[in-house]
Amino acid sequence: MGFTPLRLFLLFCFFATVAYWITGRTTAPEQIVRNPGKIYSTSSSKGRIAAKKARMDYFLRMLRDPVTGTIPHGIRDKELAFARALPKRLGVLSKTTGITDGTPFVWQEAGPTDVGGRTPRWR
């Protein structure tokens, strides 16, 4: 039985397939993605509970300190103090709140003014 180039090629393909199949099954079981579960509609009771938990997790991730993993004590008071220290501008604020500090609010239009965007088509 002689080894022709076709037989050698087929033999090589067979062993390559077996080697790929064996190494693909045993090397990285931690990389296999498991099914995370069902996705529920937010109109169902289970979906509302899941959405509420996801919303709370999101806000916890947004507010927590990355080093400690907790929300710092008194952070809301610090936010309010920072907001009170921001400079007040004349213009929009003076019309709504009556705050004036002499800083003019200058507005200069830029670009075309005749662009309508989406408008309904009337027949």
Short mmCIF file of N, CA and C in Angstrom, two decimals:
data_model
loop_
_atom_site.label_atom_id
_atom_site.label_comp_id
_atom_site.label_asym_id
_atom_site.label_seq_id
_atom_site.Cartn_x
_atom_site.Cartn_y
_atom_site.Cartn_z
N MET A 1 0.85 -1.16 0.00
CA MET A 1 0.00 0.00 0.00
C MET A 1 0.90 1.23 0.00
N GLY A 2 0.85 1.97 -1.06
CA GLY A 2 1.68 3.17 -1.19
C GLY A 2 0.95 4.41 -0.70
N PHE A 3 1.70 5.33 -0.20
CA PHE A 3 1.11 6.58 0.25
C PHE A 3 1.15 7.60 -0.88
N THR A 4 0.04 7.80 -1.48
CA THR A 4 -0.08 8.81 -2.53
C THR A 4 -0.31 10.16 -1.86
N PRO A 5 -0.10 11.24 -2.57
CA PRO A 5 -0.32 12.57 -1.97
C PRO A 5 -1.76 12.75 -1.46
N LEU A 6 -2.74 12.17 -2.12
CA LEU A 6 -4.12 12.29 -1.68
C LEU A 6 -4.33 11.57 -0.36
N ARG A 7 -3.78 10.35 -0.24
CA ARG A 7 -3.91 9.59 1.01
C ARG A 7 -3.18 10.29 2.15
N LEU A 8 -2.02 10.85 1.89
CA LEU A 8 -1.29 11.58 2.92
C LEU A 8 -2.08 12.81 3.38
N PHE A 9 -2.68 13.49 2.44
CA PHE A 9 -3.48 14.67 2.76
C PHE A 9 -4.69 14.30 3.62
N LEU A 10 -5.40 13.24 3.24
CA LEU A 10 -6.56 12.80 4.00
C LEU A 10 -6.16 12.33 5.40
N LEU A 11 -5.04 11.62 5.51
CA LEU A 11 -4.54 11.17 6.80
C LEU A 11 -4.18 12.36 7.69
N PHE A 12 -3.54 13.33 7.10
CA PHE A 12 -3.20 14.55 7.84
C PHE A 12 -4.46 15.27 8.32
N CYS A 13 -5.46 15.40 7.46
CA CYS A 13 -6.73 16.05 7.83
C CYS A 13 -7.42 15.30 8.97
N PHE A 14 -7.40 13.97 8.92
CA PHE A 14 -8.02 13.17 9.96
C PHE A 14 -7.35 13.43 11.31
N PHE A 15 -6.01 13.37 11.35
CA PHE A 15 -5.30 13.58 12.61
C PHE A 15 -5.44 15.03 13.10
N ALA A 16 -5.47 15.97 12.20
CA ALA A 16 -5.65 17.37 12.59
C ALA A 16 -7.03 17.58 13.20
N THR A 17 -8.05 16.93 12.63
CA THR A 17 -9.41 17.05 13.16
C THR A 17 -9.51 16.42 14.53
N VAL A 18 -8.92 15.24 14.70
CA VAL A 18 -8.94 14.57 16.00
C VAL A 18 -8.20 15.41 17.05
N ALA A 19 -7.05 15.95 16.69
CA ALA A 19 -6.28 16.77 17.63
C ALA A 19 -7.05 18.04 18.01
N TYR A 20 -7.69 18.66 17.04
CA TYR A 20 -8.48 19.86 17.32
C TYR A 20 -9.66 19.53 18.22
N TRP A 21 -10.31 18.42 17.97
CA TRP A 21 -11.47 18.02 18.77
C TRP A 21 -11.06 17.73 20.21
N ILE A 22 -9.94 17.03 20.40
CA ILE A 22 -9.48 16.68 21.74
C ILE A 22 -9.04 17.93 22.51
N THR A 23 -8.24 18.78 21.91
CA THR A 23 -7.75 19.96 22.62
C THR A 23 -8.85 20.99 22.82
N GLY A 24 -9.78 21.06 21.93
CA GLY A 24 -10.88 22.01 22.08
C GLY A 24 -11.80 21.63 23.21
N ARG A 25 -11.90 20.37 23.54
CA ARG A 25 -12.79 19.90 24.61
C ARG A 25 -12.16 19.98 25.99
N THR A 26 -10.83 19.95 26.07
CA THR A 26 -10.21 19.81 27.39
C THR A 26 -9.43 21.04 27.84
N THR A 27 -9.14 22.00 26.98
CA THR A 27 -8.21 23.05 27.41
C THR A 27 -8.85 24.15 28.23
N ALA A 28 -10.04 24.60 27.92
CA ALA A 28 -10.58 25.78 28.60
C ALA A 28 -12.04 25.61 28.98
N PRO A 29 -12.34 24.81 29.99
CA PRO A 29 -13.75 24.69 30.38
C PRO A 29 -14.29 25.97 31.02
N GLU A 30 -13.39 26.83 31.58
CA GLU A 30 -13.88 28.06 32.19
C GLU A 30 -14.31 29.09 31.15
N GLN A 31 -13.94 28.88 29.88
CA GLN A 31 -14.33 29.82 28.84
C GLN A 31 -15.69 29.49 28.24
N ILE A 32 -16.27 28.39 28.64
CA ILE A 32 -17.58 28.02 28.12
C ILE A 32 -18.62 28.96 28.72
N VAL A 33 -19.41 29.58 27.88
CA VAL A 33 -20.42 30.53 28.34
C VAL A 33 -21.68 29.75 28.67
N ARG A 34 -22.11 29.87 29.89
CA ARG A 34 -23.33 29.21 30.32
C ARG A 34 -24.53 30.08 29.99
N ASN A 35 -25.68 29.49 29.85
CA ASN A 35 -26.90 30.22 29.61
C ASN A 35 -27.26 30.98 30.88
N PRO A 36 -27.35 32.33 30.83
CA PRO A 36 -27.60 33.07 32.06
C PRO A 36 -29.02 32.92 32.58
N GLY A 37 -29.90 32.33 31.83
CA GLY A 37 -31.28 32.16 32.27
C GLY A 37 -32.23 32.86 31.34
N LYS A 38 -33.49 32.79 31.70
CA LYS A 38 -34.50 33.40 30.86
C LYS A 38 -34.48 34.92 31.00
N ILE A 39 -34.87 35.58 29.94
CA ILE A 39 -35.05 37.02 29.96
C ILE A 39 -36.54 37.28 30.00
N TYR A 40 -36.98 37.96 31.05
CA TYR A 40 -38.40 38.22 31.23
C TYR A 40 -38.75 39.62 30.75
N SER A 41 -39.97 39.79 30.31
CA SER A 41 -40.48 41.09 29.95
C SER A 41 -40.67 41.92 31.21
N THR A 42 -40.49 43.24 31.10
CA THR A 42 -40.67 44.09 32.28
C THR A 42 -42.13 44.23 32.67
N SER A 43 -43.04 43.76 31.82
CA SER A 43 -44.45 43.82 32.19
C SER A 43 -44.85 42.64 33.07
N SER A 44 -44.01 41.60 33.15
CA SER A 44 -44.31 40.48 34.04
C SER A 44 -43.78 40.78 35.44
N SER A 45 -44.28 40.07 36.42
CA SER A 45 -43.84 40.32 37.80
C SER A 45 -42.38 39.95 38.00
N LYS A 46 -41.94 38.86 37.37
CA LYS A 46 -40.53 38.47 37.50
C LYS A 46 -39.64 39.47 36.79
N GLY A 47 -40.10 40.00 35.66
CA GLY A 47 -39.33 41.00 34.94
C GLY A 47 -39.20 42.30 35.72
N ARG A 48 -40.28 42.71 36.39
CA ARG A 48 -40.22 43.94 37.20
C ARG A 48 -39.25 43.78 38.35
N ILE A 49 -39.25 42.62 38.98
CA ILE A 49 -38.32 42.37 40.09
C ILE A 49 -36.88 42.38 39.58
N ALA A 50 -36.65 41.74 38.43
CA ALA A 50 -35.30 41.71 37.85
C ALA A 50 -34.86 43.11 37.44
N ALA A 51 -35.77 43.90 36.86
CA ALA A 51 -35.43 45.25 36.44
C ALA A 51 -35.13 46.13 37.66
N LYS A 52 -35.87 45.96 38.72
CA LYS A 52 -35.64 46.74 39.94
C LYS A 52 -34.28 46.40 40.54
N LYS A 53 -33.94 45.10 40.57
CA LYS A 53 -32.64 44.68 41.09
C LYS A 53 -31.51 45.21 40.21
N ALA A 54 -31.69 45.14 38.89
CA ALA A 54 -30.67 45.63 37.97
C ALA A 54 -30.47 47.14 38.13
N ARG A 55 -31.57 47.87 38.34
CA ARG A 55 -31.48 49.32 38.53
C ARG A 55 -30.73 49.64 39.82
N MET A 56 -31.02 48.91 40.88
CA MET A 56 -30.33 49.14 42.15
C MET A 56 -28.84 48.80 42.03
N ASP A 57 -28.52 47.71 41.33
CA ASP A 57 -27.11 47.35 41.11
C ASP A 57 -26.39 48.42 40.31
N TYR A 58 -27.07 48.98 39.30
CA TYR A 58 -26.47 50.02 38.47
C TYR A 58 -26.14 51.25 39.31
N PHE A 59 -27.10 51.70 40.12
CA PHE A 59 -26.86 52.89 40.92
C PHE A 59 -25.80 52.63 42.00
N LEU A 60 -25.76 51.44 42.53
CA LEU A 60 -24.71 51.11 43.50
C LEU A 60 -23.34 51.18 42.84
N ARG A 61 -23.21 50.64 41.63
CA ARG A 61 -21.94 50.71 40.91
C ARG A 61 -21.56 52.15 40.58
N MET A 62 -22.55 53.01 40.31
CA MET A 62 -22.28 54.40 39.98
C MET A 62 -21.83 55.21 41.20
N LEU A 63 -22.40 54.92 42.37
CA LEU A 63 -22.17 55.75 43.54
C LEU A 63 -21.05 55.26 44.45
N ARG A 64 -20.70 54.01 44.37
CA ARG A 64 -19.74 53.47 45.34
C ARG A 64 -18.31 53.93 45.04
N ASP A 65 -17.52 53.92 46.07
CA ASP A 65 -16.10 54.24 45.96
C ASP A 65 -15.41 53.01 45.38
N PRO A 66 -14.63 53.14 44.30
CA PRO A 66 -14.01 51.96 43.70
C PRO A 66 -13.03 51.24 44.61
N VAL A 67 -12.42 51.96 45.53
CA VAL A 67 -11.43 51.34 46.42
C VAL A 67 -12.11 50.53 47.51
N THR A 68 -13.10 51.13 48.18
CA THR A 68 -13.73 50.45 49.31
C THR A 68 -14.94 49.63 48.91
N GLY A 69 -15.59 49.99 47.81
CA GLY A 69 -16.78 49.27 47.37
C GLY A 69 -18.04 49.69 48.10
N THR A 70 -17.98 50.78 48.88
CA THR A 70 -19.15 51.27 49.61
C THR A 70 -19.42 52.72 49.22
N ILE A 71 -20.64 53.18 49.52
CA ILE A 71 -20.99 54.57 49.27
C ILE A 71 -20.44 55.39 50.44
N PRO A 72 -19.63 56.43 50.17
CA PRO A 72 -19.03 57.21 51.25
C PRO A 72 -20.09 57.89 52.12
N HIS A 73 -19.80 57.99 53.41
CA HIS A 73 -20.72 58.63 54.36
C HIS A 73 -20.76 60.13 54.10
N GLY A 74 -21.96 60.71 54.04
CA GLY A 74 -22.12 62.15 53.85
C GLY A 74 -21.89 62.64 52.44
N ILE A 75 -21.92 61.75 51.47
CA ILE A 75 -21.62 62.16 50.09
C ILE A 75 -22.71 63.08 49.54
N ARG A 76 -23.96 62.90 49.95
CA ARG A 76 -25.04 63.76 49.46
C ARG A 76 -24.86 65.19 49.95
N ASP A 77 -24.44 65.37 51.20
CA ASP A 77 -24.19 66.71 51.73
C ASP A 77 -23.04 67.38 50.98
N LYS A 78 -22.01 66.61 50.64
CA LYS A 78 -20.89 67.16 49.87
C LYS A 78 -21.34 67.57 48.47
N GLU A 79 -22.24 66.78 47.85
CA GLU A 79 -22.77 67.13 46.53
C GLU A 79 -23.54 68.44 46.59
N LEU A 80 -24.39 68.60 47.61
CA LEU A 80 -25.19 69.82 47.73
C LEU A 80 -24.30 71.03 48.00
N ALA A 81 -23.28 70.88 48.82
CA ALA A 81 -22.36 71.98 49.09
C ALA A 81 -21.60 72.37 47.82
N PHE A 82 -21.21 71.40 47.03
CA PHE A 82 -20.52 71.68 45.78
C PHE A 82 -21.45 72.41 44.81
N ALA A 83 -22.71 71.99 44.74
CA ALA A 83 -23.67 72.63 43.84
C ALA A 83 -23.94 74.07 44.27
N ARG A 84 -23.98 74.34 45.58
CA ARG A 84 -24.19 75.71 46.05
C ARG A 84 -22.99 76.59 45.73
N ALA A 85 -21.80 76.01 45.63
CA ALA A 85 -20.59 76.78 45.38
C ALA A 85 -20.38 77.08 43.89
N LEU A 86 -21.16 76.47 43.02
CA LEU A 86 -21.00 76.72 41.59
C LEU A 86 -21.40 78.15 41.27
N PRO A 87 -20.73 78.78 40.31
CA PRO A 87 -21.08 80.17 39.98
C PRO A 87 -22.46 80.25 39.34
N LYS A 88 -23.20 81.29 39.71
CA LYS A 88 -24.52 81.51 39.14
C LYS A 88 -24.37 82.42 37.92
N ARG A 89 -25.11 82.17 36.88
CA ARG A 89 -25.02 82.95 35.65
C ARG A 89 -26.27 83.80 35.46
N LEU A 90 -26.08 84.98 34.90
CA LEU A 90 -27.19 85.86 34.56
C LEU A 90 -27.83 85.33 33.29
N GLY A 91 -29.09 85.44 33.16
CA GLY A 91 -29.76 84.98 31.95
C GLY A 91 -30.88 84.05 32.32
N VAL A 92 -30.70 82.79 32.03
CA VAL A 92 -31.75 81.81 32.30
C VAL A 92 -32.04 81.72 33.79
N LEU A 93 -31.00 81.71 34.61
CA LEU A 93 -31.21 81.62 36.05
C LEU A 93 -31.89 82.87 36.61
N SER A 94 -31.55 84.05 36.08
CA SER A 94 -32.15 85.27 36.61
C SER A 94 -33.63 85.34 36.28
N LYS A 95 -34.04 84.79 35.15
CA LYS A 95 -35.45 84.81 34.79
C LYS A 95 -36.26 83.86 35.67
N THR A 96 -35.68 82.72 36.02
CA THR A 96 -36.44 81.73 36.78
C THR A 96 -36.27 81.86 38.28
N THR A 97 -35.08 82.26 38.74
CA THR A 97 -34.83 82.30 40.18
C THR A 97 -34.58 83.69 40.73
N GLY A 98 -34.38 84.67 39.86
CA GLY A 98 -34.10 86.02 40.33
C GLY A 98 -32.67 86.23 40.75
N ILE A 99 -31.77 85.30 40.45
CA ILE A 99 -30.36 85.42 40.83
C ILE A 99 -29.64 86.24 39.78
N THR A 100 -28.99 87.32 40.21
CA THR A 100 -28.17 88.12 39.29
C THR A 100 -26.85 88.41 39.97
N ASP A 101 -25.77 88.17 39.29
CA ASP A 101 -24.46 88.50 39.85
C ASP A 101 -23.65 89.36 38.89
N GLY A 102 -24.28 89.88 37.83
CA GLY A 102 -23.59 90.76 36.92
C GLY A 102 -22.89 90.05 35.78
N THR A 103 -22.86 88.74 35.75
CA THR A 103 -22.22 88.01 34.66
C THR A 103 -23.21 87.88 33.51
N PRO A 104 -22.90 88.47 32.36
CA PRO A 104 -23.87 88.40 31.25
C PRO A 104 -23.89 87.01 30.61
N PHE A 105 -25.06 86.66 30.18
CA PHE A 105 -25.24 85.40 29.47
C PHE A 105 -25.35 85.74 27.99
N VAL A 106 -24.29 85.51 27.24
CA VAL A 106 -24.23 85.91 25.84
C VAL A 106 -24.54 84.70 24.97
N TRP A 107 -25.45 84.89 24.04
CA TRP A 107 -25.83 83.82 23.13
C TRP A 107 -25.63 84.29 21.71
N GLN A 108 -24.92 83.51 20.92
CA GLN A 108 -24.72 83.85 19.52
C GLN A 108 -25.12 82.65 18.69
N GLU A 109 -26.08 82.88 17.79
CA GLU A 109 -26.57 81.78 16.97
C GLU A 109 -25.53 81.36 15.95
N ALA A 110 -25.48 80.07 15.67
CA ALA A 110 -24.56 79.55 14.67
C ALA A 110 -25.30 78.56 13.80
N GLY A 111 -25.05 78.62 12.53
CA GLY A 111 -25.65 77.65 11.62
C GLY A 111 -26.93 78.13 10.98
N PRO A 112 -27.46 77.35 10.08
CA PRO A 112 -28.69 77.75 9.39
C PRO A 112 -29.89 77.70 10.34
N THR A 113 -30.83 78.60 10.11
CA THR A 113 -32.00 78.67 10.96
C THR A 113 -33.25 78.12 10.29
N ASP A 114 -33.15 77.72 9.03
CA ASP A 114 -34.33 77.27 8.30
C ASP A 114 -34.38 75.75 8.13
N VAL A 115 -33.76 75.01 9.02
CA VAL A 115 -33.75 73.56 8.94
C VAL A 115 -34.87 73.04 9.84
N GLY A 116 -35.79 72.27 9.25
CA GLY A 116 -36.97 71.87 10.01
C GLY A 116 -36.86 70.54 10.71
N GLY A 117 -36.04 69.64 10.25
CA GLY A 117 -36.00 68.32 10.85
C GLY A 117 -37.16 67.47 10.39
N ARG A 118 -37.62 66.56 11.22
CA ARG A 118 -38.74 65.70 10.84
C ARG A 118 -40.05 66.48 10.95
N THR A 119 -40.80 66.48 9.88
CA THR A 119 -42.11 67.14 9.89
C THR A 119 -43.12 66.15 9.35
N PRO A 120 -44.37 66.23 9.80
CA PRO A 120 -45.38 65.28 9.31
C PRO A 120 -45.74 65.57 7.86
N ARG A 121 -46.06 64.54 7.16
CA ARG A 121 -46.45 64.67 5.76
C ARG A 121 -47.97 64.71 5.71
N TRP A 122 -48.51 65.83 5.24
CA TRP A 122 -49.96 66.00 5.15
C TRP A 122 -50.39 65.78 3.72
N ARG A 123 -51.45 65.04 3.53
CA ARG A 123 -51.94 64.76 2.18
C ARG A 123 -53.10 65.61 1.83
#
